[in-house]
XYZ file of C-alpha atoms in Angstrom:
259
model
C 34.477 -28.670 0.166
C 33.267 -26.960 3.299
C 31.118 -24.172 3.638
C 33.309 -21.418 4.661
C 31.626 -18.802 8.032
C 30.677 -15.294 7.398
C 29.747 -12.486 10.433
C 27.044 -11.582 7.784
C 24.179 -12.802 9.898
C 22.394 -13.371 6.561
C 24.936 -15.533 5.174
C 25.662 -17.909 8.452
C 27.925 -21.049 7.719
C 24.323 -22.749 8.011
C 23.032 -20.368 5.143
C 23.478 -23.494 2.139
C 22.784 -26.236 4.044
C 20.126 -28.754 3.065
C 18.361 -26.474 0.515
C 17.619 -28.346 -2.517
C 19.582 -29.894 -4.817
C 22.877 -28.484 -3.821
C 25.801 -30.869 -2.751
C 26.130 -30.173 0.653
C 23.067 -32.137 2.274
C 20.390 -31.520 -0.109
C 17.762 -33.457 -0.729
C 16.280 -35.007 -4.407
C 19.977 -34.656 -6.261
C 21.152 -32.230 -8.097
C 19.693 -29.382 -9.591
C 19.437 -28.747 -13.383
C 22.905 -26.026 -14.227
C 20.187 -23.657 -15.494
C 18.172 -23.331 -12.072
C 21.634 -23.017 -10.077
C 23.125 -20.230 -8.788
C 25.243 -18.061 -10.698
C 28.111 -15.418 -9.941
C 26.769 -13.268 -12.465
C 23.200 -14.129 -11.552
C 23.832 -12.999 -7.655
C 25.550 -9.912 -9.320
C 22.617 -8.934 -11.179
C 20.019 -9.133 -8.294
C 22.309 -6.643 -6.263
C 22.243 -4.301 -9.025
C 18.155 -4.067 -8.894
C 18.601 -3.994 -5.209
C 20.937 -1.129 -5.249
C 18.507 0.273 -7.613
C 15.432 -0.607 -5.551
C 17.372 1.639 -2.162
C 18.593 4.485 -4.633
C 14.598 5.096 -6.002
C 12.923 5.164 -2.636
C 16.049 6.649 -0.901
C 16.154 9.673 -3.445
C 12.398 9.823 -2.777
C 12.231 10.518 0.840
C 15.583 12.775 0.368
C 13.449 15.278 -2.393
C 10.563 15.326 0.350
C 12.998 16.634 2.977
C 14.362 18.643 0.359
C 10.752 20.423 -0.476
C 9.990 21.841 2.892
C 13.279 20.877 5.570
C 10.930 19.445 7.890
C 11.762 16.355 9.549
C 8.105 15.486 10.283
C 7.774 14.900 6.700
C 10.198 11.855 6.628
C 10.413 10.631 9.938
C 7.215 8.482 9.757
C 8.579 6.685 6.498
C 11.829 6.605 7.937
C 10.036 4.764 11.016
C 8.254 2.340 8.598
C 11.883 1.910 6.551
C 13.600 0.625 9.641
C 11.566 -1.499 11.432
C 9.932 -2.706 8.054
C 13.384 -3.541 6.614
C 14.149 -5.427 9.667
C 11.372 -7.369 9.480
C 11.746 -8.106 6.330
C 15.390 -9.208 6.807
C 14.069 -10.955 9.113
C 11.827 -12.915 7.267
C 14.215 -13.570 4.485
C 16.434 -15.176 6.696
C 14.208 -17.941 8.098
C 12.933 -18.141 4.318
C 15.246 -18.255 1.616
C 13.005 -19.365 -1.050
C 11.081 -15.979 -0.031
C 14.147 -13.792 -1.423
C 13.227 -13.450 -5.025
C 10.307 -11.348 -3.304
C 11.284 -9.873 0.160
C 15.212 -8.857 -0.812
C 13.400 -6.229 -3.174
C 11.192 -5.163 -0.536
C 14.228 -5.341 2.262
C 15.573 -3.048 0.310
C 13.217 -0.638 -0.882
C 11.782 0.063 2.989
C 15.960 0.332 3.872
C 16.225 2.752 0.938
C 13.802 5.177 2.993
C 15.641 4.929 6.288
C 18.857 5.904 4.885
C 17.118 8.392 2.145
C 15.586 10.598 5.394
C 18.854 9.931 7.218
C 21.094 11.184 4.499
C 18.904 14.594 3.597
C 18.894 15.273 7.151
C 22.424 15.079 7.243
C 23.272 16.836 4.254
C 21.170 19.787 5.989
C 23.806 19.690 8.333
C 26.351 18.785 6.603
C 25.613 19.888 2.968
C 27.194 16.932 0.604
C 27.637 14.124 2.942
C 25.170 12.020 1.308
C 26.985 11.774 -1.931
C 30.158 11.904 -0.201
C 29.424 8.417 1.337
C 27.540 7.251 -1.333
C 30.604 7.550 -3.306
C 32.912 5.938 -0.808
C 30.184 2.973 -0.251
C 30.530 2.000 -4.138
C 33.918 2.888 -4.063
C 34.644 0.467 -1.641
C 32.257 -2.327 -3.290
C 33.811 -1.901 -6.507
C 37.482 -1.874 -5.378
C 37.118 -4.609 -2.598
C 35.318 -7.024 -5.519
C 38.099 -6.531 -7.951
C 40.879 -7.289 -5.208
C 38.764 -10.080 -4.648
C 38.507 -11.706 -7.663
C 41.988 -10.986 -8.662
C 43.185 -12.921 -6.001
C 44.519 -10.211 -4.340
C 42.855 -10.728 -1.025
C 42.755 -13.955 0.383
C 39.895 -15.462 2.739
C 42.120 -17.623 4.790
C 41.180 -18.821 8.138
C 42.992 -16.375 9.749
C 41.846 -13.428 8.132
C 37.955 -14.871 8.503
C 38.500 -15.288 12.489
C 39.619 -12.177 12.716
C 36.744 -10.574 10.721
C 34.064 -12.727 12.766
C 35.782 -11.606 15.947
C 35.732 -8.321 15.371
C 32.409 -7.860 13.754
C 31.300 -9.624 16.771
C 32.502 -7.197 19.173
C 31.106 -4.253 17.546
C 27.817 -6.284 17.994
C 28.003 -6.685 21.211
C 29.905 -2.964 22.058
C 26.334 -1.197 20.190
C 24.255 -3.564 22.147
C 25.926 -2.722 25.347
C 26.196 1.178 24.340
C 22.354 0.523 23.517
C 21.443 -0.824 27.100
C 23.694 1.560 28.875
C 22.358 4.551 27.561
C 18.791 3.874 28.731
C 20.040 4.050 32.571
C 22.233 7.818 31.266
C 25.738 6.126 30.654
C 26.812 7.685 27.269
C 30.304 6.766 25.810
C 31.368 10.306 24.683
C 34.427 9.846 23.529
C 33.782 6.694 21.335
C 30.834 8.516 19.911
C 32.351 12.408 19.415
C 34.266 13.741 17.130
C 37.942 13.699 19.188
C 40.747 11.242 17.769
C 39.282 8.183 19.768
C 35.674 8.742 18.054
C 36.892 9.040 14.476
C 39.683 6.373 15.699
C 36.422 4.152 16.612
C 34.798 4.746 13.333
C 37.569 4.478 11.030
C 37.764 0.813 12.634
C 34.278 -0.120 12.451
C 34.136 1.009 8.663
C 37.007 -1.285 7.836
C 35.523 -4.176 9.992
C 32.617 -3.633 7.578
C 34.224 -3.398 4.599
C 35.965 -6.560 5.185
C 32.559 -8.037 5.383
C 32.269 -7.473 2.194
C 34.772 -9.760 1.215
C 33.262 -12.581 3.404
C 30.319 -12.094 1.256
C 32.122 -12.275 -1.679
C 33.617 -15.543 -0.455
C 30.883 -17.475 0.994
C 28.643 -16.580 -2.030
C 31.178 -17.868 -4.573
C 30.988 -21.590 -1.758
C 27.424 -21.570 -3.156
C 27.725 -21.080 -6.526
C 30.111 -24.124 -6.312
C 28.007 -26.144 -4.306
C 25.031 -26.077 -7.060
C 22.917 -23.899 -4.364
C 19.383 -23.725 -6.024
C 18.617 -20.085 -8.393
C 16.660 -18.357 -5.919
C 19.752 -18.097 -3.509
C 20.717 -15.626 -5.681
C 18.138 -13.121 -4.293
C 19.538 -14.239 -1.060
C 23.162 -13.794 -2.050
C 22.531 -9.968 -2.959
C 20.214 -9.506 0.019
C 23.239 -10.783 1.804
C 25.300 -7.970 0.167
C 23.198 -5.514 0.378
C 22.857 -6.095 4.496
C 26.565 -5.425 4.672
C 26.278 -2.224 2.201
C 23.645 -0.707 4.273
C 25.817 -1.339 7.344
C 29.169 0.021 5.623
C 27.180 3.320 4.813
C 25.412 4.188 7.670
C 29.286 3.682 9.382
C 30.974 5.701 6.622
C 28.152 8.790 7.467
C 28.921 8.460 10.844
C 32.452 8.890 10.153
C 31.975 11.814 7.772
C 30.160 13.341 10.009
C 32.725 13.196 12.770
C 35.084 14.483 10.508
C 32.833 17.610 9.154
C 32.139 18.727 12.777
C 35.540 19.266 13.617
C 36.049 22.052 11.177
């Protein structure tokens, strides 16, 4: 069976290949059914991931809470970001590494979005739990159309996903570069029709991640991947999660300053 692609950079088409025991290149034969991964077993490591985000994440949120000072969060929303993307980088280039750096990954994200979320709820009071709720929401509904069979991953539908995840890459990166010489996309990033337009897209692009994820995981769990992919199955899930509700905040937020 081939390994199916994913835009999750964390789970690439290359993301199984030649690890260990698994039947798709591996190396030494197959792996005892106990120290394979498992559906349920890559199920349970996101749960203590989510958990891991939602303790430090409710921790820098009660700091901002206490005094409504941004200096109080911003340096461990500093050391969130560019920790968890170290991090996620790490666990990328080593997979055996996830049982310990997925946790980590996703403590140090849960204080990014936990200082981004109180400061927006400032400003917005409720947002955070507002988009909270619509994250899970969307986890929960999109895994039980999923596994009910009633969304597909045909190639189609996994082109299209790639493509336009891919183009949202490059549109930030571009946005990114542009705004350093004072070009600012106003429209795509204000709260008119074409900016909640934009973002209405981008969260659906993201949620439709999810079911990549889904897909791909459930290729490695077939292919006798070794146990510890598990921790890189959820870290995999919870890179898309993080994206999805950072987009649906944005969105929110779009929405809220309108009225």
């Amino acid at each position: 069976m081939p390994l199916m692609k994913t835009s999750n950079p964390a789970l690439s088409d290359k993301t199984f290949q030649n690890l260990p025991g698994t039947r798709y290149g591996g190396m030494g034969g197959l792996i005892d059914a106990a120290d394979r991964m498992t559906l349920s077993g890559t199920v349970n490591k996101t749960g203590i991931l989510l958990i891991c985000a939602l303790a430090t994440a409710s921790w820098t949120w009660s700091l901002f809470l206490k005094s409504r000072d941004m200096a109080d969060v911003a340096p461990l929303m500093l050391v969130g970001m560019f920790g968890g993307l170290i991090f996620a980088l790490v666990t990328a280039f080593k997979k055996e590494w996830a049982p310990v750096t997925a946790p980590i990954y996703a403590l140090l994200e849960g204080l990014m979005l936990g200082g981004l979320s109180a400061v927006m709820d400032l400003k917005y009071p409720g947002i955070g739990i507002q988009a909270v709720s619509l994250t899970f929401g969307t986890l929960f509904v999109l895994l039980l159309a999923y596994r009910s069979g009633l969304i597909k991953v045909t190639q189609k539908f996994r082109l299209g996903v790639i493509a336009a995840t891919g183009g949202i890459f490059f549109f930030y990166l571009a946005q990114m570069l542009l705004g350093f010489l004072g070009i600012r996309f106003s429209s795509i990033n204000g709260s008119g029709a074409i900016g909640i337009g934009f973002s209405l897209i981008v969260v659906a692009v993201a949620a439709l991640n999810l079911v990549l994820d889904f897909d791909f995981i459930e290729q490695g769990v077939q292919l006798g991947a070794p146990k510890y992919m598990e921790w890189y199955g959820a870290f995999g899930i919870m890179v898309t999660l993080v994206w999805l509700y950072i987009e649906i905040l944005r969105l929110l937020s779009k929405m809220r300053s309108r009225n």
